CSV table of C-alpha atoms in Angstrom, one decimal:
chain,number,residue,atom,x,y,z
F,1,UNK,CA,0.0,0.0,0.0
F,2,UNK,CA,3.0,2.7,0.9
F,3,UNK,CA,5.7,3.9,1.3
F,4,UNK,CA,6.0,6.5,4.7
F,5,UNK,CA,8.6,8.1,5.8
F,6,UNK,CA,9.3,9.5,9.1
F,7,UNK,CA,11.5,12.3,10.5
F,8,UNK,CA,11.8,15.1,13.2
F,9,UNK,CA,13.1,19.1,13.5
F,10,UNK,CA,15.5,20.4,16.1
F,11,UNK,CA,14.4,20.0,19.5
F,12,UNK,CA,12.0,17.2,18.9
F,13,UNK,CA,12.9,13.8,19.7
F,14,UNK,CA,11.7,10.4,19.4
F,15,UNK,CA,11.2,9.4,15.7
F,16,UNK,CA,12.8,6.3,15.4
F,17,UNK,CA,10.9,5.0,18.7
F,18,UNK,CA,7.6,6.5,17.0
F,19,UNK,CA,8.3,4.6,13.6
F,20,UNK,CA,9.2,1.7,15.5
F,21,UNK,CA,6.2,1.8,17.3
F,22,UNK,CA,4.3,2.3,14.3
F,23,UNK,CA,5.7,-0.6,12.5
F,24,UNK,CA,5.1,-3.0,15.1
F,25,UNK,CA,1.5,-2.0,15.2
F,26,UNK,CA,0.8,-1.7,11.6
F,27,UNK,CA,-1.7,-3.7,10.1
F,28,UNK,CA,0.1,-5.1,7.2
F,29,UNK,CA,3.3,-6.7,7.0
F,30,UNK,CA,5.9,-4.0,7.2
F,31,UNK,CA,9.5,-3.1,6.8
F,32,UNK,CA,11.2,-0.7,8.9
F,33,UNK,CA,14.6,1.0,7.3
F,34,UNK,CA,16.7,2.7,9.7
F,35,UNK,CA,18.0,5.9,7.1
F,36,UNK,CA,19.1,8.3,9.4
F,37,UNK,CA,22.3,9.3,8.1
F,38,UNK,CA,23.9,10.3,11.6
F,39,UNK,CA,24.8,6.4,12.0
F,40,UNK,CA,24.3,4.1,14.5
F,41,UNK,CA,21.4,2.2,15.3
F,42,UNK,CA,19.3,3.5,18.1
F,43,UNK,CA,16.9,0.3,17.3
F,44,UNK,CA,19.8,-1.9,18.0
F,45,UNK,CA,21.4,-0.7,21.4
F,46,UNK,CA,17.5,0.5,22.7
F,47,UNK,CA,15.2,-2.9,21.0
F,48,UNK,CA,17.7,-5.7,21.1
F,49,UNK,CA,19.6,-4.4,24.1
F,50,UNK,CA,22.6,-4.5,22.4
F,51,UNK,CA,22.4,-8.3,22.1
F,52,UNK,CA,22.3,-8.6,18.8
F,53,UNK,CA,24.9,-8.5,16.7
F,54,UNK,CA,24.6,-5.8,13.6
F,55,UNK,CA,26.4,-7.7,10.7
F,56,UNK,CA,23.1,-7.7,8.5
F,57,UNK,CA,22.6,-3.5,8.3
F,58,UNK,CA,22.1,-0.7,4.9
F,59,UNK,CA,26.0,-0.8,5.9
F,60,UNK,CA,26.0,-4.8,4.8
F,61,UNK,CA,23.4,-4.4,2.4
F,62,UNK,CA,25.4,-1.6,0.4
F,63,UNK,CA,28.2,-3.6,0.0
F,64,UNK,CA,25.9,-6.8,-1.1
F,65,UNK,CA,24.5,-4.7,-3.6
F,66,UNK,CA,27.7,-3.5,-5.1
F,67,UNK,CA,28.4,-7.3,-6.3
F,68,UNK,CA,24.7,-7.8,-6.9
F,69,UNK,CA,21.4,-5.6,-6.6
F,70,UNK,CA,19.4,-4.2,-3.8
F,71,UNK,CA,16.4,-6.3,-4.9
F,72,UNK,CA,18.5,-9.7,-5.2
F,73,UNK,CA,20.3,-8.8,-1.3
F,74,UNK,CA,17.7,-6.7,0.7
F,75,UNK,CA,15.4,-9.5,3.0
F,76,UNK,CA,18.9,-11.3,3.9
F,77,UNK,CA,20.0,-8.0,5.4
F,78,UNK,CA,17.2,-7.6,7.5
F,79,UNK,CA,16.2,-8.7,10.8
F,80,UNK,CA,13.0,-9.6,12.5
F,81,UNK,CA,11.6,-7.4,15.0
F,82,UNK,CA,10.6,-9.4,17.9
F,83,UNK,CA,7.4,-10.2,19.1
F,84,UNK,CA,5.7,-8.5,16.0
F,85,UNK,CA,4.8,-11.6,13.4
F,86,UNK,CA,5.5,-10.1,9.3
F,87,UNK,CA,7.5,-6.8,11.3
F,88,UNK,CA,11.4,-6.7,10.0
F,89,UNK,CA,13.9,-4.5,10.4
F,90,UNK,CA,16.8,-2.8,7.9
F,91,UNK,CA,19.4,-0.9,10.9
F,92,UNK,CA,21.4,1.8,10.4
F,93,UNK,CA,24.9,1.8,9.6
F,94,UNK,CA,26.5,1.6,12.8
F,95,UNK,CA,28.8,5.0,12.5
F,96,UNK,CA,28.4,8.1,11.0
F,97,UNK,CA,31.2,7.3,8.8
F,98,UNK,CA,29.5,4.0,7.1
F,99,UNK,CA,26.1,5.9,7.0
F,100,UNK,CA,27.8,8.1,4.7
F,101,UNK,CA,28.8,5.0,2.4
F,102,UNK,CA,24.9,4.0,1.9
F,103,UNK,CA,23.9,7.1,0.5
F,104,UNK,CA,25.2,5.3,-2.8
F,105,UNK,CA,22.2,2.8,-2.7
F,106,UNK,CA,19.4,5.2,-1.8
F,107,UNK,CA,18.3,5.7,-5.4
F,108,UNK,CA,18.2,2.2,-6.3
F,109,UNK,CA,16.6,1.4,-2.5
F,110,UNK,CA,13.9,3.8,-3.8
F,111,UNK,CA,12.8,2.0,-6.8
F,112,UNK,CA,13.0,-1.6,-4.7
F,113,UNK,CA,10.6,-0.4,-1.6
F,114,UNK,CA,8.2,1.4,-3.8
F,115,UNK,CA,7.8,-2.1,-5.3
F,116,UNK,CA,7.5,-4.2,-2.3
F,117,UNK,CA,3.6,-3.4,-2.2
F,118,UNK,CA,3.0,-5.6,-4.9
F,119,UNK,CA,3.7,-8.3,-2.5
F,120,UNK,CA,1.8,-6.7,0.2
F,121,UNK,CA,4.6,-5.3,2.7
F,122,UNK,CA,4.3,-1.5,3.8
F,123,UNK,CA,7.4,0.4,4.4
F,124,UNK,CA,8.3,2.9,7.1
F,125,UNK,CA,11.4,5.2,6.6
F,126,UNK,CA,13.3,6.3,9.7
F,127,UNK,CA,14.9,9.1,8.2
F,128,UNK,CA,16.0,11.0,11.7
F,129,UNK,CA,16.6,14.6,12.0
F,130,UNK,CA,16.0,16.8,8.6
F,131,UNK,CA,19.0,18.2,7.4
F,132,UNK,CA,19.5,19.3,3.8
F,133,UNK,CA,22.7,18.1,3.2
F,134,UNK,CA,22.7,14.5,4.7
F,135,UNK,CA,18.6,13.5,4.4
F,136,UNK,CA,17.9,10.6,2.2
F,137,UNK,CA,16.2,12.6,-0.3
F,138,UNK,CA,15.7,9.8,-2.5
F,139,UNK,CA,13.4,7.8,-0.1
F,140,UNK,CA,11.9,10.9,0.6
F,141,UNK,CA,11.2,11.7,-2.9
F,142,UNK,CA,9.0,8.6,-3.4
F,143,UNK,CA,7.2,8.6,-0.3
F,144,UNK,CA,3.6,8.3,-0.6
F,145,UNK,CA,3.4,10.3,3.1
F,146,UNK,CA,5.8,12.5,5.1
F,147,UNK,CA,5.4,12.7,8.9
F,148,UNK,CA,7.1,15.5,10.7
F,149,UNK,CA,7.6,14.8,14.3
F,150,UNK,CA,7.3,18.2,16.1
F,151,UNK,CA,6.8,20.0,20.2
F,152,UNK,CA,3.7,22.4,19.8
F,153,UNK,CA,6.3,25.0,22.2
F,154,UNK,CA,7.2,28.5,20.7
F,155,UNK,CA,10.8,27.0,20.6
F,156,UNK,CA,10.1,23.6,18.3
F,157,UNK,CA,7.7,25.8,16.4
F,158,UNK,CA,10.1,28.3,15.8
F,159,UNK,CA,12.6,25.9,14.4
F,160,UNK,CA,10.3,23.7,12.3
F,161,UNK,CA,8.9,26.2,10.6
F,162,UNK,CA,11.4,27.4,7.9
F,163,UNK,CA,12.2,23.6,7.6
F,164,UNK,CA,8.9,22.5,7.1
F,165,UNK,CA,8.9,24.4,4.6
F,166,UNK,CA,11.6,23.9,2.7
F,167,UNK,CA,10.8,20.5,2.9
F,168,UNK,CA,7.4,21.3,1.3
F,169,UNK,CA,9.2,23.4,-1.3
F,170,UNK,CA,11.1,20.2,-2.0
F,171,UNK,CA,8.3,17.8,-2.1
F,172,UNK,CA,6.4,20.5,-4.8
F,173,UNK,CA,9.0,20.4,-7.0
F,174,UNK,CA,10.5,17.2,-7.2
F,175,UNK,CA,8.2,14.6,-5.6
F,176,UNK,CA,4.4,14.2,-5.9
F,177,UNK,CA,3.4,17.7,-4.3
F,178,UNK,CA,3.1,19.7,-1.0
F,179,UNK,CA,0.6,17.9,0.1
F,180,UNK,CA,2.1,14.8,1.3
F,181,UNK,CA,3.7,16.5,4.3
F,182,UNK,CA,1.5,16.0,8.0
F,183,UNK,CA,2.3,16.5,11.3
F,184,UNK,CA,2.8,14.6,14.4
F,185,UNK,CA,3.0,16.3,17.5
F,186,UNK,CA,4.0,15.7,20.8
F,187,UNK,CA,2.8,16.8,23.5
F,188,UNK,CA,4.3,18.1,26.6
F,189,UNK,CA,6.2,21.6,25.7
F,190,UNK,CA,6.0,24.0,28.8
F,191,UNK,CA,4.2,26.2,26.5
F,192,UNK,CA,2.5,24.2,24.4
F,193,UNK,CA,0.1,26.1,21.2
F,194,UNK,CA,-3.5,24.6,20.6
F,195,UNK,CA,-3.5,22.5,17.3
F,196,UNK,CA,-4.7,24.9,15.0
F,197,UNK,CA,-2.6,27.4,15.9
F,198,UNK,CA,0.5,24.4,15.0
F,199,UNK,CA,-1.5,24.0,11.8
F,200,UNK,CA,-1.9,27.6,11.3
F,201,UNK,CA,1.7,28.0,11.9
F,202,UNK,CA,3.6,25.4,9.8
F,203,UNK,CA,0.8,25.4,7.5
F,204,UNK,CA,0.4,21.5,7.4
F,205,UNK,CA,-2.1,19.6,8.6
F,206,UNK,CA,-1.9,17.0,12.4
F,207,UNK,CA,-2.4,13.4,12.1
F,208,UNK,CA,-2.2,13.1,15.5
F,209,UNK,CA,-0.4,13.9,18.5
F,210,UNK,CA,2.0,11.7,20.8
F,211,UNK,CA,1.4,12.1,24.7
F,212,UNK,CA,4.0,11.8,26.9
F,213,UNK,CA,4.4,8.3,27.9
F,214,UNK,CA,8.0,7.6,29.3
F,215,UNK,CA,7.0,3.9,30.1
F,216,UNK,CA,4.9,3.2,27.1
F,217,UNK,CA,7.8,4.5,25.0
F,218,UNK,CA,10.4,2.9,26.4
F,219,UNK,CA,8.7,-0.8,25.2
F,220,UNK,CA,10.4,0.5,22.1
F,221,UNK,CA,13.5,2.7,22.8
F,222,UNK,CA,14.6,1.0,25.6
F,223,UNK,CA,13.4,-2.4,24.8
F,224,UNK,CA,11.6,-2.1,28.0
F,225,UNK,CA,8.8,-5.3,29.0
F,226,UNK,CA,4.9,-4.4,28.5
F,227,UNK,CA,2.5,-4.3,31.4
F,228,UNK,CA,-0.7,-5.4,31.2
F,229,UNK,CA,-2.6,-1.8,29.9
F,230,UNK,CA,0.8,-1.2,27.3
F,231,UNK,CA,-1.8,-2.3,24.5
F,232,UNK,CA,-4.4,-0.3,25.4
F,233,UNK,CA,-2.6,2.7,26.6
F,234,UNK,CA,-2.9,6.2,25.3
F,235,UNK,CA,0.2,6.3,23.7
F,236,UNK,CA,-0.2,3.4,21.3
F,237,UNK,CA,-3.4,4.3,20.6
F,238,UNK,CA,-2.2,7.7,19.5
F,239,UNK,CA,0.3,5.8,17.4
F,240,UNK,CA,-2.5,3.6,15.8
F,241,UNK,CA,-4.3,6.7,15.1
F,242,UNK,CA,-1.4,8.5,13.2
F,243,UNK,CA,-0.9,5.3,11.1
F,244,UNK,CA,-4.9,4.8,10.4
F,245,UNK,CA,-4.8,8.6,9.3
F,246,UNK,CA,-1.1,8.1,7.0
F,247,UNK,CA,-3.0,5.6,5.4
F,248,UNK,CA,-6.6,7.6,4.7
F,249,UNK,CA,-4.2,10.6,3.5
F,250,UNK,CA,-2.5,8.1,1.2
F,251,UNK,CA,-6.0,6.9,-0.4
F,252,UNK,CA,-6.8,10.4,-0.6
F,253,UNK,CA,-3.8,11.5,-2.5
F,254,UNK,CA,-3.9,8.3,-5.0
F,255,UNK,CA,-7.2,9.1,-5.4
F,256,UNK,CA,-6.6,12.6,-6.7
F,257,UNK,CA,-3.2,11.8,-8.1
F,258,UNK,CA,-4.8,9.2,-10.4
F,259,UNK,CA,-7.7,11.1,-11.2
F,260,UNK,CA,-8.3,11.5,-15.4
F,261,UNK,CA,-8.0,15.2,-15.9
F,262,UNK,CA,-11.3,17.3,-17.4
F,263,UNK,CA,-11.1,17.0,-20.8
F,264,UNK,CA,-11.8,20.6,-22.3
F,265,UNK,CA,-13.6,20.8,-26.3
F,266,UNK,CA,-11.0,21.5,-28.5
F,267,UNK,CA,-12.0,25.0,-31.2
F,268,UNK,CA,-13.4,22.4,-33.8
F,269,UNK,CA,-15.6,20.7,-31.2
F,270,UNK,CA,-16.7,24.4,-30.0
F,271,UNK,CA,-17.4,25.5,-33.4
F,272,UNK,CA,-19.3,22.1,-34.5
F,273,UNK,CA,-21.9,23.0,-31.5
F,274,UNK,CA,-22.6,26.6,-32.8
């Protein structure tokens, strides 16, 4: 069905634990690639505890590809997430140096995950912080939904606001428009706007918004054991609500996307009915 991708501004944390969360409640079978460029795999050390050893990575998976293709190596570079049945994971490169080396793959790790829905596996892009000159601008390109992580403070919106809109600049001109870009927002700035006033400000709409939920969260950054209410808590209903809203934003956009355009009477056809 898609292809989401997922990153966050200055001064707002917490997008890998929120795609990670996402993935392992998403409906479909999904595929979660670590793409922030920093390096290192929070999913790794915070998940699997550090336990698990990172030989299968985008690090291993670019240098499979250059004596093969990313189609032919990508599932025997990725791991399953546990505890989530059809839920795998592609990790990050573990430094910032080797993170730098995958950028050569990105194009052609494009055109292979905006395929995989043919065999009905959904894919969620970790892309970190947005930053113009390390984002994987590729993967962004073919997204079929951006999520912005953001605080609702005067301080997070202050700095997401010139690059949420560069970012919709970006997606106007070379991806499928504007209008792919949403919000998530989290909750819990000292000073925290109401949500039209974030809207009105970054001039994109919310999908939902994250509460603060140290213990809930941790499940996934920290790899911490579920109570009893974990599955009905606020918090991962809140992330079920911003996937069930990517998704209707998704159909939406197809829908208009693949629209036929109005055909207009050509002058012959004008004339003909005079």
């Amino acid at each position: 069905m898609a292809l989401i991708t997922l990153c966050s501004i200055k001064g707002a944390p917490g997008v890998t634990t929120t795609a990670l969360a996402m993935t392992m409640t998403w409906p479909r079978p999904a595929l979660l690639v670590e793409a922030d460029s920093s390096g290192g795999s929070a999913i790794m050390a915070g998940l699997f505890r550090g336990q698990v050893s990172q030989e299968r990575s985008l690090l291993s998976l670019t240098m499979a590809a250059a004596h093969s293709s990313v189609e032919e190596v990508l599932w025997s570079q990725c791991l399953q997430l546990p505890g989530a049945e059809g839920k795998t994971l592609l990790s990050a490169a573990p430094t910032f140096a080797q993170a730098q080396l995958t950028k050569r793959v990105w194009v052609e790790l494009a055109d292979v995950l905006t395929g995989l829905d043919r065999g009905g596996v959904d894919v969620i892009v970790d892309a970190g912080r947005y930053a113009t000159t390390n984002a994987p601008l590729p993967l962004i390109e073919r997204s079929d939904a951006v999520m912005v992580l953001t605080g609702a403070g005067l301080p997070a919106l202050h700095a997401a606001r010139g690059s949420v809109a560069h970012l919709q600049q970006h997606l106007e001109t070379h991806a499928t428009g504007a209008d792919a870009l949403a919000l998530i927002v989290r909750e819990g700035d000292y000073d925290a706007y109401a949500r039209a006033q974030v809207v009105s400000t970054l001039r994109a709409p919310v999908l939902a918004t994250l509460p603060q939920a140290t213990n809930d969260a941790a499940v996934y950054s920290h790899g911490r054991r579920p109570d009893r209410r974990h599955d009905h808590s606020d918090y991962l209903r809140s992330v079920r609500r911003a996937g069930a809203n990517a998704r209707e934003l998704i159909e939406s956009r197809r829908a208009r996307l693949t629209r036929p355009e109005e055909q207009y009477p050509t002058d012959r056809e004008e004339n003909s009915r005079v």
